[in-house]
C-alpha cells in the first residue's frame, strides 16, 4: 500500500506493514519537528471542554495476551 507523504510530515523514511489482526505498524528512522500553522489554537479551550488532571485506570489496556509474532 502506497500512502501519500503529505499524511506523514516530518518522517522522510518509513516502512509500514499490516499484522495478522489487521493493525498497521509503522517503523521509521528519524523525525523532524513540524511546527503548526499560525495562529495555533488550543482545541480544548476552543471547544469549551475542561480536561481532567488525571484519568482513572480501569486496567482494560492490559487484558489479554500480547501478540509476539511467529515463534518458529
CSV table of C-alpha atoms in Angstrom, one decimal:
chain,number,residue,atom,x,y,z
A,1,UNK,CA,0.0,0.0,0.0
A,2,UNK,CA,1.4,3.3,-1.0
A,3,UNK,CA,0.3,6.3,1.0
A,4,UNK,CA,1.0,10.0,0.1
A,5,UNK,CA,3.9,11.6,2.0
A,6,UNK,CA,1.6,14.5,2.9
A,7,UNK,CA,0.0,12.3,5.5
A,8,UNK,CA,3.3,11.9,7.4
A,9,UNK,CA,5.0,15.3,7.7
A,10,UNK,CA,8.5,15.1,9.2
A,11,UNK,CA,9.1,11.4,8.5
A,12,UNK,CA,11.3,11.2,5.4
A,13,UNK,CA,11.7,7.4,5.6
A,14,UNK,CA,9.1,5.0,7.0
A,15,UNK,CA,8.1,1.4,6.5
A,16,UNK,CA,4.5,0.2,7.1
A,17,UNK,CA,3.0,-3.2,7.2
A,18,UNK,CA,-0.2,-4.9,8.4
A,19,UNK,CA,-0.1,-7.6,11.2
A,20,UNK,CA,-2.4,-10.7,11.1
A,21,UNK,CA,-5.0,-8.8,13.2
A,22,UNK,CA,-5.2,-6.0,10.7
A,23,UNK,CA,-3.2,-3.4,12.6
A,24,UNK,CA,-1.0,-1.1,10.6
A,25,UNK,CA,2.5,-1.0,12.1
A,26,UNK,CA,4.9,1.8,11.1
A,27,UNK,CA,8.7,1.8,11.6
A,28,UNK,CA,10.7,5.0,11.0
A,29,UNK,CA,14.3,6.0,11.4
A,30,UNK,CA,14.0,9.8,12.1
A,31,UNK,CA,11.5,12.5,12.6
A,32,UNK,CA,11.9,16.2,12.0
A,33,UNK,CA,10.0,18.8,14.1
A,34,UNK,CA,7.0,20.1,12.2
A,35,UNK,CA,5.6,23.4,13.5
A,36,UNK,CA,1.8,24.0,13.5
A,37,UNK,CA,0.5,26.8,11.2
A,38,UNK,CA,0.0,30.2,12.8
A,39,UNK,CA,-2.1,31.0,14.8
A,40,UNK,CA,-2.2,27.8,16.8
A,41,UNK,CA,-5.5,27.4,18.7
A,42,UNK,CA,-5.8,25.2,21.8
A,43,UNK,CA,-8.5,22.8,20.9
A,44,UNK,CA,-9.6,22.1,24.5
A,45,UNK,CA,-10.1,25.9,25.1
A,46,UNK,CA,-11.7,26.5,21.8
A,47,UNK,CA,-14.4,23.7,22.3
A,48,UNK,CA,-15.0,24.7,25.9
A,49,UNK,CA,-14.1,21.3,27.3
A,50,UNK,CA,-12.3,21.1,30.6
A,51,UNK,CA,-9.6,18.4,30.6
A,52,UNK,CA,-9.2,16.4,33.8
A,53,UNK,CA,-5.9,16.5,35.7
A,54,UNK,CA,-5.9,12.6,35.9
A,55,UNK,CA,-7.8,9.7,34.4
A,56,UNK,CA,-8.7,6.6,36.5
A,57,UNK,CA,-7.1,3.4,35.2
A,58,UNK,CA,-9.7,0.7,34.7
A,59,UNK,CA,-7.0,-1.9,33.7
A,60,UNK,CA,-8.5,-2.8,30.4
A,61,UNK,CA,-5.4,-2.0,28.2
A,62,UNK,CA,-3.5,-4.8,29.9
A,63,UNK,CA,-6.1,-7.6,29.5
A,64,UNK,CA,-5.3,-10.4,27.1
A,65,UNK,CA,-2.2,-11.9,25.6
A,66,UNK,CA,0.2,-9.7,23.6
A,67,UNK,CA,0.9,-10.6,20.0
A,68,UNK,CA,4.5,-11.8,19.9
A,69,UNK,CA,4.6,-12.9,16.3
A,70,UNK,CA,5.6,-16.3,14.9
A,71,UNK,CA,7.8,-18.2,17.4
A,72,UNK,CA,9.3,-20.6,14.9
